[in-house]
Steps between C-alpha positions, in 0.01 A plus 500: 500500500773665705598863450865593522416691816353187659796292383736752655311468829529120490872517426556732793292283733686182403846662476541422130734745330458382139229322307448390142143398418296432188129429460363390161124504444277303260567752223875449542532853637796523734520705819857540623618613844872563550536678828762562762836654571650429161287281276566602139398260230742209473594466866488130586343327801578152631220275378608224741271199444307660215814370327341154521203607287732639233701178512182295458408705193845431355452128565167506317670670204766228500227235515338662197838476325537133602808567711337390827212275601297575811455136591854382439717426804725795574794257503453447127657841444813453711819358351723497809264556791231283655210603721467216747264409780599466866619144431729606218271364229454698179174699519221499243367841606379693195534853368131561571527385861787741559312792342210427736717454811393135532825320427574391856761773553494653846744792514727518801423798727699822462647401163496669157604835638622806312846527346804456721759604241509751217662285234532140387155377596484121530340298223154359553651150504726605788210647694289187449793281605520677837856628456431874545389733782159527335380147581686283748392152382443336161141550388302176527143372482304384802297229329218501755445872427455469122162641404477720808548875470832627634599842368848436369775723364703181446237379253544808284878473526464150355277637225759766420776241474285281274430798273871582480594141429243434229571833326881494549497861611458720806159559651539875454570469126217253448258731678620790286466303177152361571335766716677833556618574145185389312286712734744793518524467880796734541467565874526140619828340600677240713837677474647641822683785327178616337310454826751712691470774237122507460358315802332687783595443862276288720359557848481232768226460767714695751512782239871453435603573140673221308689542174401332176814286534386379843162402351646307204414128482737291280227254396353659185217254441382491860542856623762695306295722268518879524239675290232767460123477488506626142703198393285259699182655360644455151554130574151453643339683208695289251362186664137607548436695179787457253536123476858492632411167659285268294155395620624180660781674688265765634261226611784323680609820674159520671452124546497396865684211651291188557619514861449871570235726345701809589814409302531560127817496291697794637182664629290466811128477431184581690267195475203738512642701207708248303559739211696737727866426575732645762876521529670634814848638561646530849863533593755719672388861453216435254142374463287475188193348340384419147136420427394391151194346337489210257264647242526871564766772470420614855804486725642671807871503573650672802870506588601667827839553661380400845497165673228561758562167671135398454316334211428727205125471559546647849714799402495785252486270197184340638335841529597578143363165380167553676465841336513342154295183554 
């Protein structure tokens, strides 16, 4: 276990000005660290790609409610958009393949950046069609890459659009209705105005400070969540001990791909410890990690306002993780 004094030393060493961390033990006892320049309860951090885990949990809830099917082609959910392959043929890539980054989508380099305008964000259909500054070509499937792992923001943008289409609503409202409101997650949002009011500033590898606005990603399902460890711990606890996901959904969450033993459904898994799942966040100004267990309330969640420019395991978050495992 880390003392607050030791945590303060690590923050100073790694030039992290604010941290929000929660550790939950087997008895569901919670240890909370909120440290830094101005880290009162409720200040939000950019979760970056931990957003994908939360999106996957939403998808599993929609599967439970028979709104989505994991093995249906994603194109089944689009009324006026088609995901095609490189030859212009309609793709049969499934929801499950996109969740597991195995749908043959290879993101273009240097795409899916942070916001370039304060208002009138493009629709997900516009982004996927390649008509915005956020992605310069229409998203398409490379058929020869289907089944191979390619970490893909485009895949989760497609999942978001499918969710919006099948529910006839916005992703943000659907997430609120199915996840945030039932679990009383009051410090989680995808709204830029809320983020600018409650979000902390980030720090880049060169130690420059970047505003919450500069760190805002307009792709909610893939990387747009701003949140706190208390809210994320509430979500994890609801899954592992409160039955928020049914037994089958929880099994699926930790089920590996047939092609890759390290890829679950929204989680990365350690083949040597298959009951332990990891989710990582890494973007402009922020890095984070979430570690949860399939059949235990034990979890560790650490959100930091520093992009160290190296993998989480190699920086401060890795030192924190090793202290608790």
